[in-house]
Coordinates of C-alpha atoms in Angstrom, one line a residue:
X292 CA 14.0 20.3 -36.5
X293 CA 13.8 23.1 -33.9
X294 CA 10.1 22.3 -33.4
X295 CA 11.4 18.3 -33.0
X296 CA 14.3 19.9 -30.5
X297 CA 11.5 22.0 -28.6
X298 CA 9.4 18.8 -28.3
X299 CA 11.9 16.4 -27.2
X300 CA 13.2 19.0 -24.0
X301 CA 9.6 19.9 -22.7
X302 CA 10.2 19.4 -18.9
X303 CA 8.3 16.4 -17.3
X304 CA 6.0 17.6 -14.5
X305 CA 6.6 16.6 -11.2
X306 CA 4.2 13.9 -9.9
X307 CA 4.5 15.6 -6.4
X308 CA 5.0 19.1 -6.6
X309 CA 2.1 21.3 -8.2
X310 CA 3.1 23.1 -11.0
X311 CA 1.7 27.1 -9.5
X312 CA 3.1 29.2 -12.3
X313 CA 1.5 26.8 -15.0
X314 CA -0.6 24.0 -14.5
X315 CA -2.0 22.0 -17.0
X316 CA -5.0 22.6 -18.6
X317 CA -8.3 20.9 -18.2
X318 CA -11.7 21.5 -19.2
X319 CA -14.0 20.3 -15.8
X320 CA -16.7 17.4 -16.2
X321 CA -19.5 15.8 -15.0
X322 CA -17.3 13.3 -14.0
X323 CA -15.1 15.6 -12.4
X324 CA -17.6 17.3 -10.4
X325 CA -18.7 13.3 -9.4
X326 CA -15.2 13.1 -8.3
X327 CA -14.5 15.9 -5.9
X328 CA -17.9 15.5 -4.5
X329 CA -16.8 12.0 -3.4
X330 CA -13.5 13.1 -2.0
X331 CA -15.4 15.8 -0.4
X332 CA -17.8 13.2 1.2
X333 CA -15.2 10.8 2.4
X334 CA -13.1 13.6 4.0
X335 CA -10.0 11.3 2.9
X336 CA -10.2 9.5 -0.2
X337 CA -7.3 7.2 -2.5
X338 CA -7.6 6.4 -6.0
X339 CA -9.2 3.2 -5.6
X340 CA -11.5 4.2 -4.0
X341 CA -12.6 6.9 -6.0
X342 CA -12.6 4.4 -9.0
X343 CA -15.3 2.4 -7.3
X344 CA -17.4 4.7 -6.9
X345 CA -17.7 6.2 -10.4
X346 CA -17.0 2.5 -12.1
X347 CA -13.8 3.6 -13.9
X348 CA -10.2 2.3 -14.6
X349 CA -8.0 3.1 -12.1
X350 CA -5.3 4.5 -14.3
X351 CA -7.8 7.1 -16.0
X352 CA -9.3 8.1 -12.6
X353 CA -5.7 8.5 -11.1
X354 CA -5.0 11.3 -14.1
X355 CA -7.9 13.0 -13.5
X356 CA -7.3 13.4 -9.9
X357 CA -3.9 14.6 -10.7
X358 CA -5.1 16.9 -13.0
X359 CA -8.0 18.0 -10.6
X360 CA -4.7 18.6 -7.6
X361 CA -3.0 20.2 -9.8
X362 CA -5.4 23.0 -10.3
X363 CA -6.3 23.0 -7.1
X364 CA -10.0 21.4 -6.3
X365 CA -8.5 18.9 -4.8
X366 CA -5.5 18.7 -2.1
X367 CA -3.3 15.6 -1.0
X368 CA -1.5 14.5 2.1
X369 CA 2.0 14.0 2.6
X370 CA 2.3 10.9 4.1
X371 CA 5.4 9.7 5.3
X372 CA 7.6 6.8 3.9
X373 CA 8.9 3.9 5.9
X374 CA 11.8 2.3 5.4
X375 CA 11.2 -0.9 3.4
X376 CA 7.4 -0.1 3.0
X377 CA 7.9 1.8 -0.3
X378 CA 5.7 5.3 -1.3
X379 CA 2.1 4.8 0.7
X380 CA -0.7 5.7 -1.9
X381 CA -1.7 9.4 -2.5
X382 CA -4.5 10.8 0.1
X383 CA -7.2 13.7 -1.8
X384 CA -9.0 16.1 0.3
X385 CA -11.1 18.6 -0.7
X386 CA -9.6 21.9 -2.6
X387 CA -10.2 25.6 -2.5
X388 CA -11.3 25.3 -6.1
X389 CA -13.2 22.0 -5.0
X390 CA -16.0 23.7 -2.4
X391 CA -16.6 26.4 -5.3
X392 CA -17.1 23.9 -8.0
X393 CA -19.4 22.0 -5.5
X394 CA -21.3 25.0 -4.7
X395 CA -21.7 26.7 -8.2
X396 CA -22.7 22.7 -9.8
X397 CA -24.2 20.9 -7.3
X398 CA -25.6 23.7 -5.2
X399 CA -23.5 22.2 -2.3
X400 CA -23.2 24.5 1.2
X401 CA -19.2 25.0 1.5
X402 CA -19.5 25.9 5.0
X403 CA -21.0 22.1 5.3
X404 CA -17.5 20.5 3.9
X405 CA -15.3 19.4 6.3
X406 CA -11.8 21.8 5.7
X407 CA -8.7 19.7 5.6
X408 CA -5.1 20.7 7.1
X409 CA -2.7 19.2 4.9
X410 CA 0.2 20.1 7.3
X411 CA -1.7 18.2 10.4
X412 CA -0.6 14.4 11.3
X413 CA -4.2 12.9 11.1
X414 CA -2.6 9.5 11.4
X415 CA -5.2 7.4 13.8
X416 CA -7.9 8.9 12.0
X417 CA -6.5 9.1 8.9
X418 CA -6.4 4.8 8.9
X419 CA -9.7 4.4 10.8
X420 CA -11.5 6.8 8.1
X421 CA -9.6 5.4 5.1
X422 CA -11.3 1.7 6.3
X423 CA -14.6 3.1 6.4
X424 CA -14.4 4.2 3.1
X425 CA -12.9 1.1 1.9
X426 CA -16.1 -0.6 3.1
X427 CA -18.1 2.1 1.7
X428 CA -17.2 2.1 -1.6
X429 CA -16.5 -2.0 -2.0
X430 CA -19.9 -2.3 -1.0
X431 CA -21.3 0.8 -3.6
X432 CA -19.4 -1.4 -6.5
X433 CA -20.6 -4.9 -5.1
X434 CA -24.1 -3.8 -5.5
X435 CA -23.3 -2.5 -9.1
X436 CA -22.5 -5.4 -10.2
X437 CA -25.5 -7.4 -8.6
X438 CA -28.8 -6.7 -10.3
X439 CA -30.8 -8.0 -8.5
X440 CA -29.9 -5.4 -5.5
X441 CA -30.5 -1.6 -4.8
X442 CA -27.8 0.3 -2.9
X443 CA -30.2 2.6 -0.5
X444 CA -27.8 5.1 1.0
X445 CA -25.1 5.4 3.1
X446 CA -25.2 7.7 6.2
X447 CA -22.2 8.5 8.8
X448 CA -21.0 10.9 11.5
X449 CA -23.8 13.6 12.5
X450 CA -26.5 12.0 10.2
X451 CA -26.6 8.9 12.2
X452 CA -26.8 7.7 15.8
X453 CA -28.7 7.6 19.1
X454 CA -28.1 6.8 22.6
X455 CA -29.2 4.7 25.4
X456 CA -29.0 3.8 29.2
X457 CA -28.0 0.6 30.0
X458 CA -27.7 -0.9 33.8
X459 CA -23.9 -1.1 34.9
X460 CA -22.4 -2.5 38.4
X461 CA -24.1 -4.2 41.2
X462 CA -26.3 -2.0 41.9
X463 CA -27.9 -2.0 38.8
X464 CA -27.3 1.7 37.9
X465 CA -28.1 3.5 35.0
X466 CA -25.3 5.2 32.3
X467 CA -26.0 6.9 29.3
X468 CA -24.2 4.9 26.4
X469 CA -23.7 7.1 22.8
X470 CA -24.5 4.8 19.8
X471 CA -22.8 6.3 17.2
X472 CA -21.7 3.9 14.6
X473 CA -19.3 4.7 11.7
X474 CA -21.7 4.0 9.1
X475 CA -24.9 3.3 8.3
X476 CA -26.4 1.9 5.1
X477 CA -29.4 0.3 3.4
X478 CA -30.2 -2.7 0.5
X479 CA -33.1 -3.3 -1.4
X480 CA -32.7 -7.4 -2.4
X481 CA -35.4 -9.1 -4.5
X482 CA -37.4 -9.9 -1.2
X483 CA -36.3 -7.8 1.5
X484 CA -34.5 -4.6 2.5
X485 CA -31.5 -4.8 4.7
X486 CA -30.1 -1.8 6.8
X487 CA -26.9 -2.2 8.9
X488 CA -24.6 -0.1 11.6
X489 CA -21.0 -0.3 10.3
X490 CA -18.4 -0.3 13.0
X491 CA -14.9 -0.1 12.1
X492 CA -12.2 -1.8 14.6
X493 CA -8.4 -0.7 14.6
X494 CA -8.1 -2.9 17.9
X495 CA -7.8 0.5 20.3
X496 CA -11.1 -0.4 22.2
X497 CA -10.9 -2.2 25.5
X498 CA -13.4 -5.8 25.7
X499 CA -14.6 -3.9 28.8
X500 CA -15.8 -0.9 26.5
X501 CA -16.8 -2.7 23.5
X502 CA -18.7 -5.0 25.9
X503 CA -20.8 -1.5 27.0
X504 CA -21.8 -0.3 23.5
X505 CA -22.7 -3.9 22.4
X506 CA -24.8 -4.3 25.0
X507 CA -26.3 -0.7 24.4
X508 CA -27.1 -1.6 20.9
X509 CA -28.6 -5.1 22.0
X510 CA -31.0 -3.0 24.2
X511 CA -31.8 -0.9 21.3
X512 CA -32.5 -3.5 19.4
X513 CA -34.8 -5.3 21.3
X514 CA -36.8 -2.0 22.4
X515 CA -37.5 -2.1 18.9
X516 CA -35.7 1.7 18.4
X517 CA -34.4 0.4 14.6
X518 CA -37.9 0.1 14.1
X519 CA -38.8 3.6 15.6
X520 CA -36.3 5.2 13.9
X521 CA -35.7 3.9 11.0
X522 CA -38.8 1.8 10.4
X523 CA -37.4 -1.2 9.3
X524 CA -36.6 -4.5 11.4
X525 CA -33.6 -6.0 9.6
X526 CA -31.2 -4.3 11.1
X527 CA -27.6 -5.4 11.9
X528 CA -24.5 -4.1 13.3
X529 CA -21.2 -5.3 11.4
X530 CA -17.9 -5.0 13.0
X531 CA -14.7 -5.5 10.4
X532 CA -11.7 -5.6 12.2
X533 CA -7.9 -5.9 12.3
X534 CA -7.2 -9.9 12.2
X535 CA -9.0 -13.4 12.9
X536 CA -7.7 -13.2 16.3
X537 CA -9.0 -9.7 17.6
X538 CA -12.6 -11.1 15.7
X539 CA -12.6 -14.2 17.6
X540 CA -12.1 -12.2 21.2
X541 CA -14.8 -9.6 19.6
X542 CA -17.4 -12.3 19.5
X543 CA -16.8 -14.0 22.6
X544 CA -17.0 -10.9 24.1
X545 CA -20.6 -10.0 22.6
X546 CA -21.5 -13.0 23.6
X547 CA -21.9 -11.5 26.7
X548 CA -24.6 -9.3 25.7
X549 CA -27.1 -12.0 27.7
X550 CA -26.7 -13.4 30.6
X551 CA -26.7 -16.6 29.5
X552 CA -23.8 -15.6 27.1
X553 CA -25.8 -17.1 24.4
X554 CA -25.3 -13.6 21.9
X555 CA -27.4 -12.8 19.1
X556 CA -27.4 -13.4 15.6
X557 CA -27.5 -9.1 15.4
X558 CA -24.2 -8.9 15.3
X559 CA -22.0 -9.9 12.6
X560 CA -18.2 -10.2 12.3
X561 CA -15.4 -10.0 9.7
X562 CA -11.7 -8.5 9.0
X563 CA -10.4 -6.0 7.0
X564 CA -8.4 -8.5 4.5
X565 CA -12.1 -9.8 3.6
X566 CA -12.8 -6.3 2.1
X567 CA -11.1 -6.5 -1.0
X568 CA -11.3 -3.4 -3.5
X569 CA -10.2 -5.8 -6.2
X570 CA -12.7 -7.8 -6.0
X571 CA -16.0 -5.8 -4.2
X572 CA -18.8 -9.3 -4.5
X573 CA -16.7 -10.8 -2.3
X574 CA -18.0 -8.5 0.5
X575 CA -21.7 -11.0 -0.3
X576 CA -20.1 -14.3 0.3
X577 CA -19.8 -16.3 3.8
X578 CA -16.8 -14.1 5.0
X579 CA -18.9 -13.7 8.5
X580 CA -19.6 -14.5 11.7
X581 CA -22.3 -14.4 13.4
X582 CA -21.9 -13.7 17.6
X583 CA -24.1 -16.6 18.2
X584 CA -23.0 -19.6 21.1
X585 CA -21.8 -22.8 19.4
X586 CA -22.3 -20.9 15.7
X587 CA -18.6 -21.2 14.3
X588 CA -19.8 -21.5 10.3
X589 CA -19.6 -18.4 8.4
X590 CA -22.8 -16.7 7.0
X591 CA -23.2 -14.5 3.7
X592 CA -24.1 -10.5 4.4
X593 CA -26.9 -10.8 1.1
X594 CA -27.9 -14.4 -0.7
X595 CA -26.8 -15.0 -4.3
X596 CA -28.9 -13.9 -6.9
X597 CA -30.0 -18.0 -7.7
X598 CA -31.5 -17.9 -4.3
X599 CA -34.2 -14.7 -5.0
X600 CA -37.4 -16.1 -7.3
X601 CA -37.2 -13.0 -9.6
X602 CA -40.7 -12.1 -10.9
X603 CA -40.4 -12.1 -14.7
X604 CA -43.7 -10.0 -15.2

C-alpha cells in the first residue's frame, strides 16, 4: 500500500523547466549521437525536423530530445507566445554535453560547432534558418522514399559560394557581386545528376537587389563556373519564398536577367506552403516555376520514377 501511495505521488516533471538536481536517466545511442549531430548541423532544429532526418515517429524522437535537454547535450529556445497563436514549437541547439559526445563518438572538432545563446532574440534568423532546414530535411526524406534517387550532400554557409563582377549603370562599370546561396545540394537520378543553389526568401530583399545577384549567378552560369567548380552542368538555383504573390514579382524580376527579358529556365520558383514536412514527395511534383517569358505551367524539380528506364541487369 505504501509502495502504491509512493507510486501514485511521484511528481510529474516539468515539460519546460530542466530537472538540475535529478534528471532522468538515459543510456546514450547511436541514434542519439545521429540526433545531436543534426541539431548541431542545423544550428536550429524542431522536432520534425529531426524526425526526417533519422526516419522516425515524431512522438518517439520528441522524447528522446527531451531526454537529451534534459541532460544537457542539447539546449532549447525560449520563444515567445502570441496571443491567439498558442505555444510555438520547441527550438534545440547544441548542448555542453552535445560538443563532447560529438567529439569523443564522432571525432567531431567542438571549436567547429556553432555555440548557441539561448538568452539572445535570434528572431530574423531564427525563421530564415528554420526554412532552410525545412527544405533540407523534406528533401533528405523525399529521396528516402524514392529509390530510384541518391541524396549527394548538402553543403551551406562557409562550404559553399563564389563571387562575381557584373556591369552596373550606364557606364557599364564593374561591381563585385557575393554568391553565397543558403544551400547547396546534389541528386543522383536513374539518368542524370542534379545539383542546385537553394535560396531562401522571407521577402526582406529589394527587386533592385535580388535583380543584382540574379544576374550575378546568370553570368556565372553561362561562364560555365558550375562546371569549374563543381564539375557538373545541371545546375539550378531554387528560390522558395513567402506567398504566390512575392513569387510571381520574383520571376518577373529575373526575367530581367537578359536584355530581352526573356529569363532562363536556371532559375526555378516555389513557396514555402509547397514544402510540406508531412508529406516530403511533394517537394518532386510540378510545384514550380520556371523564370522563363510566356512559361506560366509548373515544372517538377526530379521526374517520377515511371519516367527513368531502370536497367534490370
Amino acid at each position: 500500500m505504501l509502495d502504491k501511495i509512493s507510486f501514485t505521488n511521484k511528481k510529474r516533471r516539468s515539460r519546460y523547466v530542466r530537472d538540475l538536481k535529478n534528471p532522468p536517466r538515459m543510456k546514450i545511442t547511436d541514434r542519439d549521437t545521429e540526433i545531436v549531430k543534426i541539431v548541431a548541423d542545423f544550428r536550429f532544429a524542431t522536432v520534425k525536423q529531426v524526425a526526417l532526418m533519422v526516419n522516425a515517429n515524431d512522438q518517439t524522437t520528441r522524447i528522446r530530445m527531451y531526454l537529451l535537454w534534459q541532460n544537457k547535450f542539447l539546449d532549447r529556445l525560449n520563444l515567445p507566445v502570441f496571443v491567439g497563436e498558442g505555444s510555438p514549437p520547441s527550438v534545440y541547439v547544441i548542448g555542453p554535453r552535445g560538443k563532447r559526445l560529438l567529439a569523443e563518438n564522432l571525432g567531431v572538432d567542438p571549436n567547429g560547432i556553432v555555440k548557441v545563446d539561448c538568452s539572445r532574440n535570434y528572431f530574423f534568423l531564427l525563421n530564415h534558418t528554420l526554412r532552410r532546414n525545412d527544405f533540407r530535411a523534406v528533401l533528405y526524406a523525399a529521396c528516402r522514399e524514392r529509390p530510384d534517387l541518391k541524396f549527394l550532400f548538402w553543403k551551406q554557409d562557409k562550404d559553399v559560394g563564389d563571387s562575381i563582377r557584373i556591369e552596373y549603370g550606364r557606364y557599364g562599370n564593374l561591381k563585385r557581386v557575393p554568391l553565397v546561396p543558403d544551400g547547396f545540394f546534389g541528386i543522383q537520378t536513374p539518368s542524370e545528376r542534379i545539383y542546385a543553389y537553394v535560396e531562401i526568401d522571407q521577402g526582406t530583399i529589394g527587386h533592385k537587389k535580388f535583380l543584382e545577384k540574379q544576374r550575378g549567378y546568370f553570368k556565372w552560369w553561362l561562364q560555365g563556373k558550375h562546371l569549374q567548380k563543381y564539375g557538373e552542368k545541371n545546375f539550378r538555383i531554387l528560390t522558395v519564398t513567402t506567398n504566390p504573390r512575392r513569387m510571381a514579382n520574383l520571376v518577373y524580376t529575373t526575367l530581367r536577367v537578359k536584355d530581352s527579358k526573356e529569363g532562363s529556365g536556371f532559375f526555378w520558383f516555389t513557396t514555402f506552403d509547397q514544402i510540406n514536412p508531412e508529406s516530403p514527395l511533394k517537394i518532386f511534383d510540378p510545384i514550380w516555376i520556371r523564370a522563363v517569358a510566356s512559361n506560366g505551367h509548373l515544372w517538377p524539380l526530379i521526374g517520377r520514377l515511371e519516367e527513368y528506364p531502370i536497367s534490370t541487369g
